[in-house]
Amino acid sequence: MDDQRVINLETVFGYEKKFITNGYYRIRQLDEKQKEVAFLISSGCGSTSVHPQITIKKIKNEWVPIKLIDMGTSPTQMIYRDENNQKYLDEKFECLITKFEQAIKQS
């Protein structure tokens, strides 16, 4: 994923979780080359669960999904990127970014 789409989302969402319509949206800077992009749903006792959270890493000016955690599925998913699941993680990341972009239009 190109850098500009991620920068555009950071401009709108910042680094705090933000509620829009159906859940919370969050981007978190982990270090200079890694971020977490997450959609969170409300769960019991005022807490939230990631559905999903994708860790991305900057590799050659592209953001590449390297880990997915989804507490909103059964069974819970925790997937680390390898040669067998690259396409799956890329698709999940594209869906999550699209969800963020649609939330911007709704707000």
N, CA, C and O atoms as a printed pandas DataFrame, in Angstrom:
     atom_number atom_name residue_name chain_id  residue_number  x_coord  y_coord  z_coord
0              1         N          MET        A               1    0.845   -1.175    0.000
1              2        CA          MET        A               1    0.000    0.000    0.000
2              3         C          MET        A               1    0.887    1.234    0.000
3              4         O          MET        A               1    1.884    1.301    0.719
4              5         N          ASP        A               2    0.510    2.204   -0.814
5              6        CA          ASP        A               2    1.348    3.396   -0.907
6              7         C          ASP        A               2    1.242    4.263    0.342
7              8         O          ASP        A               2    0.247    4.237    1.067
8              9         N          ASP        A               3    2.279    5.011    0.558
9             10        CA          ASP        A               3    2.428    5.840    1.755
10            11         C          ASP        A               3    1.332    6.883    1.888
11            12         O          ASP        A               3    0.885    7.160    3.001
12            13         N          GLN        A               4    0.885    7.473    0.779
13            14        CA          GLN        A               4   -0.057    8.584    0.836
14            15         C          GLN        A               4   -1.399    8.198    1.446
15            16         O          GLN        A               4   -1.987    8.991    2.181
16            17         N          ARG        A               5   -1.892    7.010    1.161
17            18        CA          ARG        A               5   -3.184    6.584    1.747
18            19         C          ARG        A               5   -3.080    6.501    3.264
19            20         O          ARG        A               5   -3.997    6.911    3.975
20            21         N          VAL        A               6   -1.978    5.976    3.756
21            22        CA          VAL        A               6   -1.790    5.867    5.205
22            23         C          VAL        A               6   -1.649    7.260    5.827
23            24         O          VAL        A               6   -2.227    7.535    6.879
24            25         N          ILE        A               7   -0.885    8.130    5.180
25            26        CA          ILE        A               7   -0.726    9.507    5.678
26            27         C          ILE        A               7   -2.074   10.220    5.723
27            28         O          ILE        A               7   -2.365   10.921    6.692
28            29         N          ASN        A               8   -2.900   10.054    4.695
29            30        CA          ASN        A               8   -4.226   10.676    4.677
30            31         C          ASN        A               8   -5.069   10.219    5.859
31            32         O          ASN        A               8   -5.759   11.027    6.480
32            33         N          LEU        A               9   -5.017    8.938    6.171
33            34        CA          LEU        A               9   -5.789    8.422    7.308
34            35         C          LEU        A               9   -5.255    8.956    8.628
35            36         O          LEU        A               9   -6.034    9.293    9.520
36            37         N          GLU        A              10   -3.946    9.036    8.764
37            38        CA          GLU        A              10   -3.351    9.575    9.994
38            39         C          GLU        A              10   -3.757   11.028   10.202
39            40         O          GLU        A              10   -3.953   11.460   11.338
40            41         N          THR        A              11   -3.882   11.778    9.123
41            42        CA          THR        A              11   -4.286   13.175    9.217
42            43         C          THR        A              11   -5.685   13.293    9.817
43            44         O          THR        A              11   -5.938   14.177   10.636
44            45         N          VAL        A              12   -6.583   12.413    9.418
45            46        CA          VAL        A              12   -7.961   12.453    9.905
46            47         C          VAL        A              12   -8.087   11.833   11.298
47            48         O          VAL        A              12   -8.735   12.408   12.172
48            49         N          PHE        A              13   -7.485   10.684   11.509
49            50        CA          PHE        A              13   -7.703    9.933   12.741
50            51         C          PHE        A              13   -6.687   10.237   13.830
51            52         O          PHE        A              13   -6.975   10.013   15.006
52            53         N          GLY        A              14   -5.511   10.740   13.482
53            54        CA          GLY        A              14   -4.483   10.963   14.491
54            55         C          GLY        A              14   -4.064    9.644   15.104
55            56         O          GLY        A              14   -4.163    8.593   14.472
56            57         N          TYR        A              15   -3.593    9.704   16.343
57            58        CA          TYR        A              15   -3.130    8.482   17.015
58            59         C          TYR        A              15   -4.008    8.106   18.206
59            60         O          TYR        A              15   -3.581    7.353   19.081
60            61         N          GLU        A              16   -5.214    8.619   18.239
61            62        CA          GLU        A              16   -6.183    8.261   19.283
62            63         C          GLU        A              16   -7.341    7.515   18.630
63            64         O          GLU        A              16   -7.661    7.757   17.467
64            65         N          LYS        A              17   -7.969    6.610   19.377
65            66        CA          LYS        A              17   -9.116    5.937   18.790
66            67         C          LYS        A              17  -10.276    6.921   18.695
67            68         O          LYS        A              17  -10.485    7.760   19.572
68            69         N          LYS        A              18  -11.017    6.791   17.611
69            70        CA          LYS        A              18  -12.083    7.734   17.305
70            71         C          LYS        A              18  -13.332    6.947   16.945
71            72         O          LYS        A              18  -13.289    6.075   16.077
72            73         N          PHE        A              19  -14.452    7.249   17.611
73            74        CA          PHE        A              19  -15.710    6.558   17.324
74            75         C          PHE        A              19  -16.396    7.210   16.131
75            76         O          PHE        A              19  -16.581    8.426   16.088
76            77         N          ILE        A              20  -16.770    6.376   15.163
77            78        CA          ILE        A              20  -17.548    6.831   14.015
78            79         C          ILE        A              20  -18.601    5.770   13.722
79            80         O          ILE        A              20  -18.254    4.635   13.394
80            81         N          THR        A              21  -19.837    6.106   13.831
81            82        CA          THR        A              21  -20.996    5.304   13.474
82            83         C          THR        A              21  -21.078    3.925   14.128
83            84         O          THR        A              21  -21.930    3.703   14.988
84            85         N          ASN        A              22  -20.215    3.008   13.740
85            86        CA          ASN        A              22  -20.380    1.610   14.157
86            87         C          ASN        A              22  -19.223    1.040   14.960
87            88         O          ASN        A              22  -19.222   -0.149   15.278
88            89         N          GLY        A              23  -18.245    1.859   15.291
89            90        CA          GLY        A              23  -17.115    1.350   16.059
90            91         C          GLY        A              23  -16.009    2.380   16.167
91            92         O          GLY        A              23  -16.159    3.530   15.754
92            93         N          TYR        A              24  -14.900    1.942   16.730
93            94        CA          TYR        A              24  -13.747    2.814   16.944
94            95         C          TYR        A              24  -12.675    2.529   15.889
95            96         O          TYR        A              24  -12.438    1.384   15.503
96            97         N          TYR        A              25  -12.049    3.591   15.449
97            98        CA          TYR        A              25  -10.981    3.504   14.453
98            99         C          TYR        A              25   -9.709    4.030   15.101
99           100         O          TYR        A              25   -9.731    5.042   15.801
100          101         N          ARG        A              26   -8.600    3.336   14.862
101          102        CA          ARG        A              26   -7.352    3.748   15.517
102          103         C          ARG        A              26   -6.155    3.429   14.630
103          104         O          ARG        A              26   -6.078    2.374   13.999
104          105         N          ILE        A              27   -5.226    4.381   14.606
105          106        CA          ILE        A              27   -3.914    4.159   14.011
106          107         C          ILE        A              27   -2.907    4.474   15.098
107          108         O          ILE        A              27   -3.002    5.510   15.757
108          109         N          ARG        A              28   -1.954    3.597   15.288
109          110        CA          ARG        A              28   -0.956    3.758   16.344
110          111         C          ARG        A              28    0.441    3.622   15.757
111          112         O          ARG        A              28    0.727    2.664   15.039
112          113         N          GLN        A              29    1.300    4.570   16.060
113          114        CA          GLN        A              29    2.707    4.513   15.617
114          115         C          GLN        A              29    3.464    3.626   16.606
115          116         O          GLN        A              29    3.494    3.925   17.799
116          117         N          LEU        A              30    4.073    2.546   16.130
117          118        CA          LEU        A              30    4.856    1.665   16.999
118          119         C          LEU        A              30    6.315    2.098   17.042
119          120         O          LEU        A              30    6.923    2.180   18.109
120          121         N          ASP        A              31    6.862    2.373   15.867
121          122        CA          ASP        A              31    8.213    2.924   15.729
122          123         C          ASP        A              31    8.270    3.582   14.358
123          124         O          ASP        A              31    7.239    3.704   13.696
124          125         N          GLU        A              32    9.437    4.003   13.923
125          126        CA          GLU        A              32    9.505    4.757   12.661
126          127         C          GLU        A              32    9.131    3.934   11.434
127          128         O          GLU        A              32    8.857    4.504   10.378
128          129         N          LYS        A              33    9.115    2.613   11.546
129          130        CA          LYS        A              33    8.794    1.766   10.394
130          131         C          LYS        A              33    7.575    0.884   10.595
131          132         O          LYS        A              33    7.226    0.114    9.700
132          133         N          GLN        A              34    6.905    0.973   11.764
133          134        CA          GLN        A              34    5.749    0.112   12.011
134          135         C          GLN        A              34    4.594    0.897   12.629
135          136         O          GLN        A              34    4.784    1.801   13.442
136          137         N          LYS        A              35    3.383    0.509   12.205
137          138        CA          LYS        A              35    2.151    1.094   12.729
138          139         C          LYS        A              35    1.133   -0.024   12.937
139          140         O          LYS        A              35    1.248   -1.104   12.357
140          141         N          GLU        A              36    0.152    0.250   13.760
141          142        CA          GLU        A              36   -1.009   -0.624   13.904
142          143         C          GLU        A              36   -2.228    0.135   13.390
143          144         O          GLU        A              36   -2.447    1.293   13.744
144          145         N          VAL        A              37   -3.008   -0.528   12.559
145          146        CA          VAL        A              37   -4.258    0.018   12.057
146          147         C          VAL        A              37   -5.347   -0.914   12.571
147          148         O          VAL        A              37   -5.301   -2.122   12.338
148          149         N          ALA        A              38   -6.341   -0.338   13.282
149          150        CA          ALA        A              38   -7.324   -1.216   13.919
150          151         C          ALA        A              38   -8.729   -0.638   13.876
151          152         O          ALA        A              38   -8.933    0.572   13.969
152          153         N          PHE        A              39   -9.687   -1.539   13.734
153          154        CA          PHE        A              39  -11.096   -1.248   13.958
154          155         C          PHE        A              39  -11.458   -1.977   15.240
155          156         O          PHE        A              39  -11.170   -3.165   15.386
156          157         N          LEU        A              40  -12.085   -1.273   16.163
157          158        CA          LEU        A              40  -12.407   -1.857   17.459
158          159         C          LEU        A              40  -13.919   -1.849   17.678
159          160         O          LEU        A              40  -14.605   -0.884   17.341
160          161         N          ILE        A              41  -14.421   -2.935   18.245
161          162        CA          ILE        A              41  -15.839   -3.030   18.571
162          163         C          ILE        A              41  -15.996   -3.024   20.088
163          164         O          ILE        A              41  -15.109   -3.459   20.823
164          165         N          SER        A              42  -17.141   -2.523   20.538
165          166        CA          SER        A              42  -17.407   -2.503   21.972
166          167         C          SER        A              42  -17.622   -3.918   22.463
167          168         O          SER        A              42  -18.275   -4.732   21.811
168          169         N          SER        A              43  -17.060   -4.192   23.627
169          170        CA          SER        A              43  -17.272   -5.482   24.267
170          171         C          SER        A              43  -17.699   -5.209   25.707
171          172         O          SER        A              43  -17.952   -4.058   26.065
172          173         N          GLY        A              44  -17.781   -6.217   26.512
173          174        CA          GLY        A              44  -18.307   -6.084   27.863
174          175         C          GLY        A              44  -17.563   -5.097   28.746
175          176         O          GLY        A              44  -16.359   -4.889   28.596
176          177         N          CYS        A              45  -18.291   -4.502   29.658
177          178        CA          CYS        A              45  -17.742   -3.624   30.704
178          179         C          CYS        A              45  -16.995   -2.412   30.149
179          180         O          CYS        A              45  -16.024   -1.960   30.756
180          181         N          GLY        A              46  -17.429   -1.884   29.015
181          182        CA          GLY        A              46  -16.837   -0.674   28.471
182          183         C          GLY        A              46  -15.512   -0.860   27.766
183          184         O          GLY        A              46  -14.878    0.129   27.395
184          185         N          SER        A              47  -15.075   -2.076   27.569
185          186        CA          SER        A              47  -13.811   -2.303   26.870
186          187         C          SER        A              47  -14.069   -2.470   25.369
187          188         O          SER        A              47  -15.217   -2.525   24.928
188          189         N          THR        A              48  -13.003   -2.548   24.609
189          190        CA          THR        A              48  -13.105   -2.761   23.168
190          191         C          THR        A              48  -12.221   -3.931   22.751
191          192         O          THR        A              48  -11.250   -4.277   23.424
192          193         N          SER        A              49  -12.586   -4.527   21.624
193          194        CA          SER        A              49  -11.811   -5.632   21.056
194          195         C          SER        A              49  -11.479   -5.306   19.613
195          196         O          SER        A              49  -12.292   -4.727   18.893
196          197         N          VAL        A              50  -10.276   -5.682   19.194
197          198        CA          VAL        A              50   -9.868   -5.426   17.819
198          199         C          VAL        A              50  -10.574   -6.387   16.865
199          200         O          VAL        A              50  -10.686   -7.586   17.123
200          201         N          HIS        A              51  -11.056   -5.808   15.733
201          202        CA          HIS        A              51  -11.816   -6.606   14.762
202          203         C          HIS        A              51  -11.659   -6.044   13.371
203          204         O          HIS        A              51  -12.650   -5.553   12.832
204          205         N          PRO        A              52  -10.508   -6.072   12.749
205          206        CA          PRO        A              52   -9.208   -6.595   13.153
206          207         C          PRO        A              52   -8.231   -5.470   13.508
207          208         O          PRO        A              52   -8.551   -4.284   13.429
208          209         N          GLN        A              53   -7.052   -5.887   13.896
209          210        CA          GLN        A              53   -5.893   -5.005   14.061
210          211         C          GLN        A              53   -4.794   -5.566   13.170
211          212         O          GLN        A              53   -4.456   -6.747   13.248
212          213         N          ILE        A              54   -4.241   -4.703   12.321
213          214        CA          ILE        A              54   -3.199   -5.139   11.400
214          215         C          ILE        A              54   -1.954   -4.298   11.642
215          216         O          ILE        A              54   -1.998   -3.069   11.598
216          217         N          THR        A              55   -0.855   -4.975   11.894
217          218        CA          THR        A              55    0.438   -4.302   12.027
218          219         C          THR        A              55    1.046   -4.215   10.643
219          220         O          THR        A              55    1.121   -5.204    9.915
220          221         N          ILE        A              56    1.483   -3.007   10.291
221          222        CA          ILE        A              56    2.096   -2.788    8.982
222          223         C          ILE        A              56    3.529   -2.316    9.169
223          224         O          ILE        A              56    3.869   -1.688   10.172
224          225         N          LYS        A              57    4.356   -2.629    8.187
225          226        CA          LYS        A              57    5.768   -2.262    8.227
226          227         C          LYS        A              57    6.132   -1.603    6.904
227          228         O          LYS        A              57    5.727   -2.056    5.834
228          229         N          LYS        A              58    6.897   -0.534    6.995
229          230        CA          LYS        A              58    7.328    0.165    5.783
230          231         C          LYS        A              58    8.534   -0.550    5.193
231          232         O          LYS        A              58    9.590   -0.654    5.817
232          233         N          ILE        A              59    8.344   -1.037    3.975
233          234        CA          ILE        A              59    9.393   -1.738    3.241
234          235         C          ILE        A              59    9.467   -1.101    1.852
235          236         O          ILE        A              59    8.529   -1.204    1.061
236          237         N          LYS        A              60   10.593   -0.442    1.568
237          238        CA          LYS        A              60   10.797    0.209    0.260
238          239         C          LYS        A              60    9.641    1.141   -0.108
239          240         O          LYS        A              60    9.075    1.030   -1.195
240          241         N          ASN        A              61    9.294    2.051    0.790
241          242        CA          ASN        A              61    8.244    3.054    0.565
242          243         C          ASN        A              61    6.841    2.483    0.372
243          244         O          ASN        A              61    5.963    3.175   -0.142
244          245         N          GLU        A              62    6.620    1.259    0.767
245          246        CA          GLU        A              62    5.300    0.631    0.739
246          247         C          GLU        A              62    4.977    0.125    2.136
247          248         O          GLU        A              62    5.867   -0.324    2.858
248          249         N          TRP        A              63    3.704    0.196    2.518
249          250        CA          TRP        A              63    3.265   -0.379    3.791
250          251         C          TRP        A              63    2.793   -1.804    3.543
251          252         O          TRP        A              63    1.893   -2.040    2.738
252          253         N          VAL        A              64    3.404   -2.741    4.236
253          254        CA          VAL        A              64    3.140   -4.164    4.056
254          255         C          VAL        A              64    2.556   -4.720    5.357
255          256         O          VAL        A              64    3.157   -4.544    6.417
256          257         N          PRO        A              65    1.390   -5.392    5.301
257          258        CA          PRO        A              65    0.835   -5.999    6.509
258          259         C          PRO        A              65    1.676   -7.203    6.939
259          260         O          PRO        A              65    1.943   -8.109    6.149
260          261         N          ILE        A              66    2.086   -7.192    8.211
261          262        CA          ILE        A              66    2.941   -8.282    8.691
262          263         C          ILE        A              66    2.278   -9.122    9.788
263          264         O          ILE        A              66    2.730  -10.227   10.091
264          265         N          LYS        A              67    1.193   -8.583   10.384
265          266        CA          LYS        A              67    0.512   -9.355   11.438
266          267         C          LYS        A              67   -0.944   -8.921   11.507
267          268         O          LYS        A              67   -1.254   -7.738   11.371
268          269         N          LEU        A              68   -1.831   -9.880   11.717
269          270        CA          LEU        A              68   -3.251   -9.623   11.888
270          271         C          LEU        A              68   -3.708  -10.269   13.181
271          272         O          LEU        A              68   -3.394  -11.427   13.456
272          273         N          ILE        A              69   -4.454   -9.508   13.974
273          274        CA          ILE        A              69   -5.123  -10.036   15.166
274          275         C          ILE        A              69   -6.589   -9.679   15.024
275          276         O          ILE        A              69   -6.922   -8.526   14.750
276          277         N          ASP        A              70   -7.470  -10.654   15.208
277          278        CA          ASP        A              70   -8.908  -10.395   15.143
278          279         C          ASP        A              70   -9.600  -11.127   16.284
279          280         O          ASP        A              70   -9.750  -12.348   16.269
280          281         N          MET        A              71  -10.014  -10.345   17.271
281          282        CA          MET        A              71  -10.697  -10.901   18.440
282          283         C          MET        A              71  -12.202  -11.020   18.212
283          284         O          MET        A              71  -12.917  -11.555   19.060
284          285         N          GLY        A              72  -12.690  -10.521   17.064
285          286        CA          GLY        A              72  -14.115  -10.544   16.763
286          287         C          GLY        A              72  -14.529  -11.741   15.941
287          288         O          GLY        A              72  -15.686  -11.834   15.531
288          289         N          THR        A              73  -13.616  -12.659   15.689
289          290        CA          THR        A              73  -13.932  -13.868   14.936
290          291         C          THR        A              73  -13.849  -15.081   15.861
291          292         O          THR        A              73  -13.242  -15.032   16.931
292          293         N          SER        A              74  -14.468  -16.152   15.421
293          294        CA          SER        A              74  -14.385  -17.391   16.182
294          295         C          SER        A              74  -13.948  -18.490   15.224
295          296         O          SER        A              74  -14.684  -18.818   14.293
296          297         N          PRO        A              75  -12.789  -19.055   15.425
297          298        CA          PRO        A              75  -11.842  -18.768   16.502
298          299         C          PRO        A              75  -11.103  -17.440   16.262
299          300         O          PRO        A              75  -11.052  -16.935   15.140
300          301         N          THR        A              76  -10.542  -16.901   17.326
301          302        CA          THR        A              76   -9.741  -15.695   17.242
302          303         C          THR        A              76   -8.594  -15.935   16.267
303          304         O          THR        A              76   -8.020  -17.023   16.223
304          305         N          GLN        A              77   -8.267  -14.907   15.484
305          306        CA          GLN        A              77   -7.185  -15.045   14.514
306          307         C          GLN        A              77   -5.943  -14.285   14.968
307          308         O          GLN        A              77   -6.035  -13.154   15.447
308          309         N          MET        A              78   -4.793  -14.913   14.814
309          310        CA          MET        A              78   -3.502  -14.260   14.967
310          311         C          MET        A              78   -2.625  -14.840   13.865
311          312         O          MET        A              78   -2.238  -16.008   13.903
312          313         N          ILE        A              79   -2.323  -13.995   12.886
313          314        CA          ILE        A              79   -1.607  -14.460   11.700
314          315         C          ILE        A              79   -0.388  -13.590   11.480
315          316         O          ILE        A              79   -0.490  -12.364   11.424
316          317         N          TYR        A              80    0.769  -14.227   11.354
317          318        CA          TYR        A              80    2.009  -13.545   11.006
318          319         C          TYR        A              80    2.296  -13.824    9.535
319          320         O          TYR        A              80    2.116  -14.947    9.065
320          321         N          ARG        A              81    2.737  -12.812    8.819
321          322        CA          ARG        A              81    2.971  -12.927    7.386
322          323         C          ARG        A              81    4.031  -13.990    7.073
323          324         O          ARG        A              81    5.096  -14.033    7.688
324          325         N          ASP        A              82    3.711  -14.824    6.119
325          326        CA          ASP        A              82    4.672  -15.763    5.552
326          327         C          ASP        A              82    4.299  -15.964    4.080
327          328         O          ASP        A              82    3.346  -15.350    3.599
328          329         N          GLU        A              83    5.017  -16.793    3.379
329          330        CA          GLU        A              83    4.780  -16.949    1.943
330          331         C          GLU        A              83    3.418  -17.557    1.628
331          332         O          GLU        A              83    2.932  -17.413    0.506
332          333         N          ASN        A              84    2.790  -18.233    2.590
333          334        CA          ASN        A              84    1.502  -18.882    2.359
334          335         C          ASN        A              84    0.304  -17.965    2.551
335          336         O          ASN        A              84   -0.778  -18.262    2.045
336          337         N          ASN        A              85    0.469  -16.847    3.276
337          338        CA          ASN        A              85   -0.693  -16.018    3.588
338          339         C          ASN        A              85   -0.548  -14.559    3.155
339          340         O          ASN        A              85   -1.334  -13.713    3.582
340          341         N          GLN        A              86    0.425  -14.255    2.331
341          342        CA          GLN        A              86    0.656  -12.872    1.895
342          343         C          GLN        A              86   -0.591  -12.266    1.245
343          344         O          GLN        A              86   -0.995  -11.155    1.589
344          345         N          LYS        A              87   -1.187  -12.985    0.323
345          346        CA          LYS        A              87   -2.357  -12.479   -0.384
346          347         C          LYS        A              87   -3.514  -12.229    0.590
347          348         O          LYS        A              87   -4.194  -11.206    0.501
348          349         N          TYR        A              88   -3.729  -13.147    1.500
349          350        CA          TYR        A              88   -4.801  -13.005    2.490
350          351         C          TYR        A              88   -4.599  -11.738    3.329
351          352         O          TYR        A              88   -5.533  -10.956    3.507
352          353         N          LEU        A              89   -3.386  -11.538    3.839
353          354        CA          LEU        A              89   -3.113  -10.346    4.651
354          355         C          LEU        A              89   -3.228   -9.074    3.822
355          356         O          LEU        A              89   -3.747   -8.071    4.312
356          357         N          ASP        A              90   -2.760   -9.091    2.590
357          358        CA          ASP        A              90   -2.889   -7.927    1.720
358          359         C          ASP        A              90   -4.362   -7.571    1.503
359          360         O          ASP        A              90   -4.727   -6.396    1.541
360          361         N          GLU        A              91   -5.202   -8.574    1.276
361          362        CA          GLU        A              91   -6.639   -8.344    1.070
362          363         C          GLU        A              91   -7.296   -7.806    2.336
363          364         O          GLU        A              91   -8.110   -6.884    2.265
364          365         N          LYS        A              92   -6.955   -8.366    3.485
365          366        CA          LYS        A              92   -7.520   -7.902    4.760
366          367         C          LYS        A              92   -7.117   -6.453    5.038
367          368         O          LYS        A              92   -7.922   -5.662    5.528
368          369         N          PHE        A              93   -5.871   -6.113    4.722
369          370        CA          PHE        A              93   -5.400   -4.752    4.928
370          371         C          PHE        A              93   -6.138   -3.786    3.998
371          372         O          PHE        A              93   -6.549   -2.708    4.429
372          373         N          GLU        A              94   -6.307   -4.153    2.752
373          374        CA          GLU        A              94   -7.042   -3.309    1.808
374          375         C          GLU        A              94   -8.486   -3.094    2.293
375          376         O          GLU        A              94   -9.003   -1.980    2.221
376          377         N          CYS        A              95   -9.124   -4.143    2.779
377          378        CA          CYS        A              95  -10.491   -4.020    3.306
378          379         C          CYS        A              95  -10.540   -3.078    4.499
379          380         O          CYS        A              95  -11.461   -2.269    4.613
380          381         N          LEU        A              96   -9.565   -3.176    5.380
381          382        CA          LEU        A              96   -9.538   -2.319    6.569
382          383         C          LEU        A              96   -9.315   -0.859    6.180
383          384         O          LEU        A              96   -9.988    0.027    6.706
384          385         N          ILE        A              97   -8.391   -0.601    5.278
385          386        CA          ILE        A              97   -8.137    0.772    4.829
386          387         C          ILE        A              97   -9.382    1.340    4.145
387          388         O          ILE        A              97   -9.724    2.504    4.355
388          389         N          THR        A              98  -10.052    0.540    3.343
389          390        CA          THR        A              98  -11.286    0.976    2.691
390          391         C          THR        A              98  -12.351    1.299    3.730
391          392         O          THR        A              98  -13.099    2.264    3.573
392          393         N          LYS        A              99  -12.425    0.506    4.781
393          394        CA          LYS        A              99  -13.379    0.770    5.864
394          395         C          LYS        A              99  -13.086    2.124    6.514
395          396         O          LYS        A              99  -14.011    2.885    6.799
396          397         N          PHE        A             100  -11.816    2.428    6.748
397          398        CA          PHE        A             100  -11.422    3.731    7.294
398          399         C          PHE        A             100  -11.846    4.853    6.351
399          400         O          PHE        A             100  -12.406    5.859    6.787
400          401         N          GLU        A             101  -11.579    4.679    5.064
401          402        CA          GLU        A             101  -11.909    5.715    4.084
402          403         C          GLU        A             101  -13.418    5.929    3.985
403          404         O          GLU        A             101  -13.862    7.064    3.808
404          405         N          GLN        A             102  -14.212    4.871    4.094
405          406        CA          GLN        A             102  -15.665    5.004    4.078
406          407         C          GLN        A             102  -16.161    5.701    5.342
407          408         O          GLN        A             102  -17.118    6.474    5.289
408          409         N          ALA        A             103  -15.519    5.436    6.472
409          410        CA          ALA        A             103  -15.901    6.086    7.729
410          411         C          ALA        A             103  -15.694    7.596    7.631
411          412         O          ALA        A             103  -16.492    8.371    8.159
412          413         N          ILE        A             104  -14.629    8.011    6.958
413          414        CA          ILE        A             104  -14.375    9.440    6.765
414          415         C          ILE        A             104  -15.533   10.077    5.998
415          416         O          ILE        A             104  -15.985   11.166    6.349
416          417         N          LYS        A             105  -16.003    9.415    4.973
417          418        CA          LYS        A             105  -17.113    9.946    4.162
418          419         C          LYS        A             105  -18.412   10.034    4.965
419          420         O          LYS        A             105  -19.241   10.909    4.714
420          421         N          GLN        A             106  -18.588    9.122    5.935
421          422        CA          GLN        A             106  -19.820    9.097    6.738
422          423         C          GLN        A             106  -19.802   10.128    7.859
423          424         O          GLN        A             106  -20.854   10.520    8.364
424          425         N          SER        A             107  -18.617   10.565    8.244
425          426        CA          SER        A             107  -18.543   11.475    9.396
426          427         C          SER        A             107  -18.731   12.923    8.994
427          428         O          SER        A             107  -18.696   13.810    9.848
